[in-house]
Coordinates of C-alpha atoms and ligand atoms in Angstrom, one line a residue:
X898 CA 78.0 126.5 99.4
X899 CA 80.3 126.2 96.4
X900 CA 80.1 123.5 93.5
X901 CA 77.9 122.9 90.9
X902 CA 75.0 120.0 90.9
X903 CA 75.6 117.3 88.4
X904 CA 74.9 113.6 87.4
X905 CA 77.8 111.5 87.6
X906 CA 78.6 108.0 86.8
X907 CA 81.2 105.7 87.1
X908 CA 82.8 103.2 84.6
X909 CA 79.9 100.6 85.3
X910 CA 77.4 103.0 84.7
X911 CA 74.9 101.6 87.2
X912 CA 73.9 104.6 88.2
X913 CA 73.5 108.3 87.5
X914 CA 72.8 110.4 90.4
X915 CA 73.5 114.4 91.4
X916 CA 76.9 115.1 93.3
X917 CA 77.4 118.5 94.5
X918 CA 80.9 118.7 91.9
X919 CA 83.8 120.9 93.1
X920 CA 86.7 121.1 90.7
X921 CA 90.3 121.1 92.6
X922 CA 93.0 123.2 90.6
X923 CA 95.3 124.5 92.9
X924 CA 97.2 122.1 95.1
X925 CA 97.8 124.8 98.0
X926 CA 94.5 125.8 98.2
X927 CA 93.2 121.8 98.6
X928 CA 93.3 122.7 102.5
X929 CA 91.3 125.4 102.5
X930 CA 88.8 123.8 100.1
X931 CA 87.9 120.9 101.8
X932 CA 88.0 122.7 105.3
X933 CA 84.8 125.4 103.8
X934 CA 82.8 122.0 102.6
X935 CA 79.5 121.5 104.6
X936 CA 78.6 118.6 102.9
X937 CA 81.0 115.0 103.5
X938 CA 82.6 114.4 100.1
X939 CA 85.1 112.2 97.9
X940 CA 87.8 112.6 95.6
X941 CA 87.1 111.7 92.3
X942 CA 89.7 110.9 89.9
X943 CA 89.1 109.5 86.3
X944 CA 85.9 107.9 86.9
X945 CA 88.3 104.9 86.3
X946 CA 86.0 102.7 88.7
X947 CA 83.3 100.5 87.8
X948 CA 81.6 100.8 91.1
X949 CA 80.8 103.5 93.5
X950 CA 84.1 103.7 95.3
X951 CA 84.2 106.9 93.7
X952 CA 80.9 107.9 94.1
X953 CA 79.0 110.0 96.7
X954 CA 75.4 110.9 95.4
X955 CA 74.0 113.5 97.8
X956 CA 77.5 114.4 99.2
X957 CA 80.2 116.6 97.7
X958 CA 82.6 114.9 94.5
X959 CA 86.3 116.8 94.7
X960 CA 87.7 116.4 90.9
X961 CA 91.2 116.0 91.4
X962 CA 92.0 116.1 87.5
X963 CA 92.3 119.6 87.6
X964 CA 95.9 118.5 89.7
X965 CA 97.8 117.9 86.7
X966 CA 100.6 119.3 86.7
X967 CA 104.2 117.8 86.8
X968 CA 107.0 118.6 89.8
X969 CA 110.1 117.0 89.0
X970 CA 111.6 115.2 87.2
X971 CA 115.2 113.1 88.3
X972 CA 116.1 111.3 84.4
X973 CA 119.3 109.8 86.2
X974 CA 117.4 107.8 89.1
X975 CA 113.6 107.7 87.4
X976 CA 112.0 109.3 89.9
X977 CA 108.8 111.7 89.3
X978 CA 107.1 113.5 91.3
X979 CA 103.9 115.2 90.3
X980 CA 100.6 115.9 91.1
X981 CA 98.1 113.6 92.0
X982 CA 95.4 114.1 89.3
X983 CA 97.9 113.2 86.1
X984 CA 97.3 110.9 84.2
X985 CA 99.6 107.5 84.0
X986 CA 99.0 107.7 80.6
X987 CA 100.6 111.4 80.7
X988 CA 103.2 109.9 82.8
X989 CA 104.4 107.1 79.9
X990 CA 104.2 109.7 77.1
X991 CA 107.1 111.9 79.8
X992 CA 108.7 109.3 80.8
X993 CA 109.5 106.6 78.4
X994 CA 111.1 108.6 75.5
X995 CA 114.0 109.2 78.3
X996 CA 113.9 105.5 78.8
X997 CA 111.6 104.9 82.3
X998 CA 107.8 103.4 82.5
X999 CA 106.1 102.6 85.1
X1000 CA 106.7 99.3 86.9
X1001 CA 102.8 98.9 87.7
X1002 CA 100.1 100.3 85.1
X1003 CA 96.4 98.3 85.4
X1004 CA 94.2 97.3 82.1
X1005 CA 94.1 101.1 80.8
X1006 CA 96.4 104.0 81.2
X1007 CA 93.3 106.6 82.1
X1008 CA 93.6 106.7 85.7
X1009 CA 95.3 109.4 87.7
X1010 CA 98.1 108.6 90.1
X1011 CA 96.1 109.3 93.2
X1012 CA 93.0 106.7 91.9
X1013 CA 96.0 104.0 91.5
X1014 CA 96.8 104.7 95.0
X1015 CA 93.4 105.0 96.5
X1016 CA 92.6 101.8 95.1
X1017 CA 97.0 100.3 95.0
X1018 CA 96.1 98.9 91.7
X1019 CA 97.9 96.0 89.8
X1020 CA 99.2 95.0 86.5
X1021 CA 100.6 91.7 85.1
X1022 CA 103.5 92.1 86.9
X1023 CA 102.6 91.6 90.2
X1024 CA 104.8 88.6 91.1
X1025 CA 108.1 90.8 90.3
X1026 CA 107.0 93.9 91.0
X1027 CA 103.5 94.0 93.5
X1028 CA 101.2 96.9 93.3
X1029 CA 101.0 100.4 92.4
X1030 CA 102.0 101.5 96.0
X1031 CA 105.0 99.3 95.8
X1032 CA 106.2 102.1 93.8
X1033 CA 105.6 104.8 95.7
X1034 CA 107.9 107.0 97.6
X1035 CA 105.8 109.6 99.0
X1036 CA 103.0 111.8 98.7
X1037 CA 100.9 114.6 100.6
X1038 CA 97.6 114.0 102.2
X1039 CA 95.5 116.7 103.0
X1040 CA 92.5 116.1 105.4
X1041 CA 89.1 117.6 105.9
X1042 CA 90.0 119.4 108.8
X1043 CA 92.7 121.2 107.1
X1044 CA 95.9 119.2 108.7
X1045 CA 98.5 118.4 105.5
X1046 CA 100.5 114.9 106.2
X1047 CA 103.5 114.1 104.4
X1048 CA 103.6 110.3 104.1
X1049 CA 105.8 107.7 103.3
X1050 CA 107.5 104.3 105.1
X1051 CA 109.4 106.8 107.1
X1052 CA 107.2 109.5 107.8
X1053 CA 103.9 108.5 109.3
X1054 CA 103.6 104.9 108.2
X1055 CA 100.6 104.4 109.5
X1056 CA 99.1 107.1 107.3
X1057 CA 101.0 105.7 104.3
X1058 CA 100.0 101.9 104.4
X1059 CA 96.4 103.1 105.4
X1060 CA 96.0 105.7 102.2
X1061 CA 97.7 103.1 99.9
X1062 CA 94.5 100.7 98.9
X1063 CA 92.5 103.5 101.0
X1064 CA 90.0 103.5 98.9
X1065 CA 90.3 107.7 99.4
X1066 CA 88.8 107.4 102.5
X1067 CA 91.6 108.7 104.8
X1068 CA 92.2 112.5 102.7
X1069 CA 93.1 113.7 99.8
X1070 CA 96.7 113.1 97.7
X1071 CA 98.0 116.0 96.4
X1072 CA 101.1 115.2 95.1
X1073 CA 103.2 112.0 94.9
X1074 CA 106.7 111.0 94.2
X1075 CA 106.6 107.6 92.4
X1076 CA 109.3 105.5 91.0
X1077 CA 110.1 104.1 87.7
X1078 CA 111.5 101.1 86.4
X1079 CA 114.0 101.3 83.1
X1080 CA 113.2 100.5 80.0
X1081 CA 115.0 100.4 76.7
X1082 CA 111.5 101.3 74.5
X1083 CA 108.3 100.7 73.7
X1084 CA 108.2 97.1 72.8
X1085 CA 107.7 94.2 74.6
X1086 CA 108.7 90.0 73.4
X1087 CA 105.3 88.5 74.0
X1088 CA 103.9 85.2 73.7
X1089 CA 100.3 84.2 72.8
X1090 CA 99.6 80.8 74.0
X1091 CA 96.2 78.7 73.7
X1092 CA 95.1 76.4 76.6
X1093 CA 92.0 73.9 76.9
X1094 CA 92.0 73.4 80.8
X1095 CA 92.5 75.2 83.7
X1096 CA 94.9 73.0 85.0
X1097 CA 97.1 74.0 81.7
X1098 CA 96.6 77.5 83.1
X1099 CA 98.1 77.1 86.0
X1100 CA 100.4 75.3 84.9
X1101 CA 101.4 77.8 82.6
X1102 CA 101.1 80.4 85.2
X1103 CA 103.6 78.2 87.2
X1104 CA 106.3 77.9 84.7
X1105 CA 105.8 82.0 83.3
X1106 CA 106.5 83.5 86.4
X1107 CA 110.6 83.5 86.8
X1108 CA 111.2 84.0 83.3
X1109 CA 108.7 86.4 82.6
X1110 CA 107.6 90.0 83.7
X1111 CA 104.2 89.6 82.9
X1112 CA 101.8 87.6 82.7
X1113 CA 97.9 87.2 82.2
X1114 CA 95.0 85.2 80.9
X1115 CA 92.1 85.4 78.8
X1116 CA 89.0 82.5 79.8
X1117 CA 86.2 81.6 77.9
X1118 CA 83.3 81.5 80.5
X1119 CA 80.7 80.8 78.1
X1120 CA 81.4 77.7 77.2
X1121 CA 81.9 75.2 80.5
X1122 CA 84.0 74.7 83.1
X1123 CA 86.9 73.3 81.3
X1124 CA 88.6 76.7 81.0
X1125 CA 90.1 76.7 77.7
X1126 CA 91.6 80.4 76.8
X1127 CA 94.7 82.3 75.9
X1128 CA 98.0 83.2 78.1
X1129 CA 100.1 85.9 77.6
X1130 CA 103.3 86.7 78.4
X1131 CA 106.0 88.9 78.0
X1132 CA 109.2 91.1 78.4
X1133 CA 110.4 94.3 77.8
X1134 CA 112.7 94.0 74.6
X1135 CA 115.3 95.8 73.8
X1136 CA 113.7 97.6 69.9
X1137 CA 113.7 101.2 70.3
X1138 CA 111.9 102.4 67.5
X1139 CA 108.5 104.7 68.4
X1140 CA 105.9 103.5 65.6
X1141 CA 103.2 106.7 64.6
X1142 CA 100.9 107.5 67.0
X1143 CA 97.8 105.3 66.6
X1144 CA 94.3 107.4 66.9
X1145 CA 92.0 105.5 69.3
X1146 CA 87.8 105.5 68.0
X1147 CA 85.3 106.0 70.2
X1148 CA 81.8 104.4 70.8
X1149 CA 79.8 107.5 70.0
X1150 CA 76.4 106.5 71.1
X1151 CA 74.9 104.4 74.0
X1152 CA 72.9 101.8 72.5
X1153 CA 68.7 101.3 74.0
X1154 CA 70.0 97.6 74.7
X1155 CA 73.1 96.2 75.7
X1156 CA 75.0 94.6 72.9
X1157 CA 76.4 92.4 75.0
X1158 CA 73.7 89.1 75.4
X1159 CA 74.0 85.0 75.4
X1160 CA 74.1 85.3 71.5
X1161 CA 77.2 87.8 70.8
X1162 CA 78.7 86.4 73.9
X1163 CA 78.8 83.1 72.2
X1164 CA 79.8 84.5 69.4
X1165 CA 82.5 86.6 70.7
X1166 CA 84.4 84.1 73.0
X1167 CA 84.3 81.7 70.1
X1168 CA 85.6 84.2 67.7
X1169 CA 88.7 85.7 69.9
X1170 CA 89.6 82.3 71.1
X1171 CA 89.9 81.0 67.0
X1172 CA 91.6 84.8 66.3
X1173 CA 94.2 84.4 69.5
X1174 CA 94.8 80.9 68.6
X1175 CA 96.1 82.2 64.9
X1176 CA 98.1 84.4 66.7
X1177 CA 99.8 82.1 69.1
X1178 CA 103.5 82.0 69.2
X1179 CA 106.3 84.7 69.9
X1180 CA 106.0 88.3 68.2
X1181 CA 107.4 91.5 69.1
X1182 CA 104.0 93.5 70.5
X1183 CA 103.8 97.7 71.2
X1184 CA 103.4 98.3 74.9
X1185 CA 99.8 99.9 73.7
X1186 CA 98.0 97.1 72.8
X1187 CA 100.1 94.4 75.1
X1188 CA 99.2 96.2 78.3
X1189 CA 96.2 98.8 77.6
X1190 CA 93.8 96.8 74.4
X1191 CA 90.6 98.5 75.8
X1192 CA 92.0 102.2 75.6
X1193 CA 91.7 101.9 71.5
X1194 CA 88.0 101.8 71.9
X1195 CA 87.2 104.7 73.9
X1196 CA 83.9 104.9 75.9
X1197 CA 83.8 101.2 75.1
X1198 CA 81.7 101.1 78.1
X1199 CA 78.3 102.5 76.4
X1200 CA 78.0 98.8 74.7
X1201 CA 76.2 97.6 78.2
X1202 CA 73.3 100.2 76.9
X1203 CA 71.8 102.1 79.4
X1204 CA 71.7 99.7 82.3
X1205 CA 74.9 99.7 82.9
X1206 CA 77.1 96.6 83.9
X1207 CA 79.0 95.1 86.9
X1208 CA 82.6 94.1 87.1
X1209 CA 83.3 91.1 89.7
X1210 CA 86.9 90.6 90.8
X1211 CA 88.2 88.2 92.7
X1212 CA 91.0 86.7 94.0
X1213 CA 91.2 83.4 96.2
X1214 CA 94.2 81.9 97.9
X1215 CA 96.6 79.0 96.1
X1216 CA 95.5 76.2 97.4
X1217 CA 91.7 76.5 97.3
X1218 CA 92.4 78.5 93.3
X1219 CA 91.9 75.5 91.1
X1220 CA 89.1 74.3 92.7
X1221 CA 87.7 77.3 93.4
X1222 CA 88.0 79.3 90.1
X1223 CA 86.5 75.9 88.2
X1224 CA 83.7 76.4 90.5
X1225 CA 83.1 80.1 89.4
X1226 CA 83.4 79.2 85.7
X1227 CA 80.5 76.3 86.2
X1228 CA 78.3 78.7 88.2
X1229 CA 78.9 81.3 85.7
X1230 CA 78.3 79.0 82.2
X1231 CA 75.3 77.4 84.2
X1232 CA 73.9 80.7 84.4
X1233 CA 73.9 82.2 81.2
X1234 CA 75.2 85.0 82.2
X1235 CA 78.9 85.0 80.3
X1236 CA 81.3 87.6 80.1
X1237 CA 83.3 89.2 77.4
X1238 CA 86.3 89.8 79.2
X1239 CA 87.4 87.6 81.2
X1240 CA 91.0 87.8 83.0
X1241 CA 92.5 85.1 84.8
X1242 CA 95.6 85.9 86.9
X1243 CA 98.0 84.9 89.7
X1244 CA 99.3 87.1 92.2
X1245 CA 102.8 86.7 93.6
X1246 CA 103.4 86.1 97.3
X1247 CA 104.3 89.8 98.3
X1248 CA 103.5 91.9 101.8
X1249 CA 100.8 93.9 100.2
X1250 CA 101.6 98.1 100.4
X1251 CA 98.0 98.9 102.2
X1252 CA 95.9 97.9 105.1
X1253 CA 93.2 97.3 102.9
X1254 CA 95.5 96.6 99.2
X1255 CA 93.2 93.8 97.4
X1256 CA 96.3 91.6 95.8
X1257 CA 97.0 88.6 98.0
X1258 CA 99.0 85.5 97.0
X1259 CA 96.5 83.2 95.0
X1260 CA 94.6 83.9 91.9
X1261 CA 92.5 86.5 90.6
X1262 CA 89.6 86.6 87.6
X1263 CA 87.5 89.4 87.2
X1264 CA 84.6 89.6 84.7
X1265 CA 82.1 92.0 83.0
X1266 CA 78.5 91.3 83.5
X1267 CA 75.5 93.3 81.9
X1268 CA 73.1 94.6 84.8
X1269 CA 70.9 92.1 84.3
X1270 CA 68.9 92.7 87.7
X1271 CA 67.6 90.2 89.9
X1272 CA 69.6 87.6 87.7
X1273 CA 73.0 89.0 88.1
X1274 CA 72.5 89.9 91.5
X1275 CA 72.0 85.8 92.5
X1276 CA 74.6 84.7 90.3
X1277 CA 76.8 87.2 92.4
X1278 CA 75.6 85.7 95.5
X1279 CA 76.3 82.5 94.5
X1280 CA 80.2 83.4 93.1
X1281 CA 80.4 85.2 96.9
X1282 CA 80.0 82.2 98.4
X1283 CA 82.5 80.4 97.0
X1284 CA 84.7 83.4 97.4
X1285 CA 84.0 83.3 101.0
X1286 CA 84.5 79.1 101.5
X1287 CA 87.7 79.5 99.7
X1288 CA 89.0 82.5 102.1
X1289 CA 89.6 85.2 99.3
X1290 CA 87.9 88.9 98.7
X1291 CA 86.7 90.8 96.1
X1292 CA 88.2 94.3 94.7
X1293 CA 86.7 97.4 96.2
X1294 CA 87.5 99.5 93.3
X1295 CA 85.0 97.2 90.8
X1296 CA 82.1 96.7 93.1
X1297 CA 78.7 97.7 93.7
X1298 CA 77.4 95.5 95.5
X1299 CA 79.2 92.8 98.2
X1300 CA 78.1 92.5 101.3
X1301 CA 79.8 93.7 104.6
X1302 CA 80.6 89.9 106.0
X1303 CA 82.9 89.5 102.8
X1304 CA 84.7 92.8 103.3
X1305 CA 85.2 91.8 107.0
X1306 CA 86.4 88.2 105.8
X1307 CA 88.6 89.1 102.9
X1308 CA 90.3 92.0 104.4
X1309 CA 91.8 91.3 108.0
X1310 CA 93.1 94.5 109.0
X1311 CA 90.1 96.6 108.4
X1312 CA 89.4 97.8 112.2
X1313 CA 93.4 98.8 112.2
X1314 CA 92.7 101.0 108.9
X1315 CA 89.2 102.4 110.0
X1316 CA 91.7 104.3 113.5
X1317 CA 92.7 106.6 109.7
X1318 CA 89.2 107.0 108.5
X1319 CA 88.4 110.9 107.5
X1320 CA 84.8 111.6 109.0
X1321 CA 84.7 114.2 107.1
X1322 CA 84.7 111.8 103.7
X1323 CA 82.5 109.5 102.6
X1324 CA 81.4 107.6 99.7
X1325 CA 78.5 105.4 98.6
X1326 CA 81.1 102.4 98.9
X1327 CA 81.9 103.7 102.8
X1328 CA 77.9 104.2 103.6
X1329 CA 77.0 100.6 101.4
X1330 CA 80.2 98.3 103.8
X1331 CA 80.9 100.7 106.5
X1332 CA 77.8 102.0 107.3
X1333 CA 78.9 106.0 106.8
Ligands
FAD2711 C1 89.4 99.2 81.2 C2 89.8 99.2 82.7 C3 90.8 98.3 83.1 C4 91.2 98.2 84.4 N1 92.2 97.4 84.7 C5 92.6 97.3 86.0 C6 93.7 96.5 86.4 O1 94.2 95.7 85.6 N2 94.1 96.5 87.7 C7 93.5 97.3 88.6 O2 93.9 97.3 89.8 N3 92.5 98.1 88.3 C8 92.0 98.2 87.0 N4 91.0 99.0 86.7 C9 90.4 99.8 87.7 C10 91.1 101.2 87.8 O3 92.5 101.0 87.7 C11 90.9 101.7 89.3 O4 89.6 101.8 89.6 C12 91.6 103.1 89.5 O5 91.6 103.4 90.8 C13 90.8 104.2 88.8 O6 91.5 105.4 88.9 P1 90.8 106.8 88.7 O7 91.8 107.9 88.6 O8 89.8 106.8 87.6 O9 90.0 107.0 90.1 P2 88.5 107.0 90.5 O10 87.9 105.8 89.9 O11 87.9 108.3 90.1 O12 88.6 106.9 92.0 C14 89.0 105.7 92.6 C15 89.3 105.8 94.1 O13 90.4 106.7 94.3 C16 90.0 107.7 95.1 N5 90.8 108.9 94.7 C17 91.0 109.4 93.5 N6 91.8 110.4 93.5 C18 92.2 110.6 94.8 C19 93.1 111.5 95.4 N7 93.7 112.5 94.8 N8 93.2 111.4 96.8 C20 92.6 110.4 97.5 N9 91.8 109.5 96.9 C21 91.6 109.6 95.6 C22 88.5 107.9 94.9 O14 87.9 108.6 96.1 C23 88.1 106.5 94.8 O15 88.0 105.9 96.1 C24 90.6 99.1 85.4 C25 89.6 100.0 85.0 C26 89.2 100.0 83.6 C27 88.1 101.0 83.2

């Protein structure tokens, strides 16, 4: 049996277990690869996930970064084809010196292009421009049993709505032909605005959307439910100048503890809120910072120490949102369990790409929490429930731990997606909702 035994982890770090690692290189031999496996196995991308979406302890881990190689390129219609292990961060640095970016990049530009459309992640753009899949034309899918699909809305739908948001449960991408929205450089008008109430948020969220591409919030969960924080907003402008390359540090060392507790939470949330409200107010902002402010720390992820921490993401219809995100933020401050980084958003109301894409009209906020055990675990319990009263979901590709009667809630056309399941792939996330 080929492949090498090795711990791997994912961005959450809640775990560290052996996966029997193969490393894909050549696209035309993917086929043949997965066809000689014994074991059941998952792509993994860039580790980009905080849960175990990507995970398979036990079971065969299929690298896909080793797929990195560009096909075409069309500079008069901004259309790219490549691989499905490049980076989108390899993507920008082709594409937007000829004047193209991507219409849909998430919170950092480290994920390959077949992890954006297992998981049809989103931006701050998704009520103009939807998800990650929205964007895609085609791509190849190669199953366990050997059989190579070519996918797209013409060419087996089915296939193609079911791998978009697929969670790579359905095969593996090869290659994909994506496309790309113009751009005039790297600079975006943005706008830094303080708020004190939720209410203001949405209110702001309300007025941002037909003027402005993007759009995204910052909430302060430590201190009530009020919801005081920070929107931001923006456009592409029209400045064309490329400023030097900034080098991003990295955090070197996993600290014994995390360093994130009730103290530098406090501390923190009070701290950014005073340093954004300085800030608020129009300024011209580098698409670096604007869309990707984590990437500068690399490995910012040790800070949670060795235990590792959870990401929660929700997202809960428009008309149970206010209600139902103040509700969150109480449970959360009551706890004492804050979060660093909190993001408050609104999704447009757009068909989603995927059977199983996790944007739905209504409003999302996702949050870091340290594993904290026991105590996390009931807080989550607690945020589920109103999740579940309030007829929303949670996002597969940051979980570790909802239960099955909220994946069967939030996502309504999970039987129709599970006719495309691969039994010949599995994941901890499949075995943990889907019971293999
Ligand atoms: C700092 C940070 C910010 C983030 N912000 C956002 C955000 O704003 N919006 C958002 O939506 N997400 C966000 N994410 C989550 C991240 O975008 C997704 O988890 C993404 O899918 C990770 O991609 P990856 O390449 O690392 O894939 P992995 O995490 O390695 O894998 C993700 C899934 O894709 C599957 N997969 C990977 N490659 C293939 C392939 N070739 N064929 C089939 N299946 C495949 C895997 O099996 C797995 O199911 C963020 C993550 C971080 C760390």
């Amino acid at each position: 049996m080929s492949g090498v035994l090795q711990p791997v982890q994912s961005w959450g770090r809640l775990s560290r277990e052996r996966h029997r690692v193969v490393v894909l290189h050549d696209r035309h031999r993917v086929a043949e690869t997965l066809r000689a496996s014994t074991l059941p196995g998952i792509a993994y991308g860039n580790g980009r996930s905080y849960g175990d979406v990507c995970l398979n302890p036990g079971g065969t881990l299929w690298l896909t970064r080793g797929l990195d190689r560009f096909i075409a390129f069309d500079a008069e219609a901004g259309i790219i084809e490549c691989e499905a292990g490049v980076l989108l961060k390899e993507i920008i640095d082709v594409a937007l010196p000829r004047g193209w970016f991507l219409p849909v990049v998430p919170g950092t530009q480290f994920v390959t292009v077949g992890g954006a459309i297992a998981n049809d992640v989103h931006g701050k753009a998704h009520h103009v421009a939807g998800s990650f899949g929205d964007h895609v034309l085609a791509f190849e899918l190669v199953r366990t049993d050997g059989t190579v699909l070519h996918c797209s809305r013409e060419e087996n739908p089915g296939w193609f709505q079911a791998t978009v948001g697929g969670l790579g449960l359905t095969g593996i991408i090869t290659r994909a032909r994506l496309r790309l929205r113009r751009v005039q450089g790297p600079w975006l008008d943005a706008e830094t605005i303080p708020f004190d109430s939720l209410q203001r948020f949405f209110e702001l969220s309300a007025e941002s959307t037909r003027q402005f591409e993007y759009t995204v919030a910052w909430i302060d969960c430590v201190s009530g439910g009020a919801g005081r924080g920070v929107f931001f907003r923006g456009n592409h402008a029209v400045r064309r100048d490329h400023p030097p390359a900034r080098r991003a540090r990295t955090l070197a060392l996993t600290p014994p503890v995390s360093l994130v507790n009730g103290l530098s939470l406090r501390l923190f949330n009070r701290f950014y809120y005073a340093m954004q409200r300085a800030r608020r107010g129009r300024a011209e902002q580098h698409y670096l910072p604007f869309f990707f402010p984590l990437d500068n720390l690399l490995q910012w992820n040790r800070m949670y120490g060795p235990r590792g921490f959870y990401q929660y993401q929700s997202v809960v219809p428009p008309a149970a949102a206010p209600e139902a995100t103040r509700q969150m933020l109480r449970e959360i401050s009551a706890s004492g369990l804050g979060s660093l980084l909190a993001v408050l958003k609104t999704f447009g109301d757009r068909p989603a790409p995927g059977m199983l894409s996790f944007p739905m009209p209504g409003t999302t906020l996702a949050l870091d929490f340290p594993n904290g055990g026991e105590r996390t675990l009931k807080l989550f319990d607690r945020l589920n429930a109103i999740v579940l009263e309030a007829g929303g979901r949670l996002y597969p590709a940051k979980d570790a731990c909802m239960p099955r009667e909220l994946l069967e809630s939030g996502y309504p056309r999970l039987q129709e997606f599970l006719r495309y399941r691969d039994p010949g792939l599995s994941s901890a996330l499949s075995r943990r909702l889907l019971g293999h």
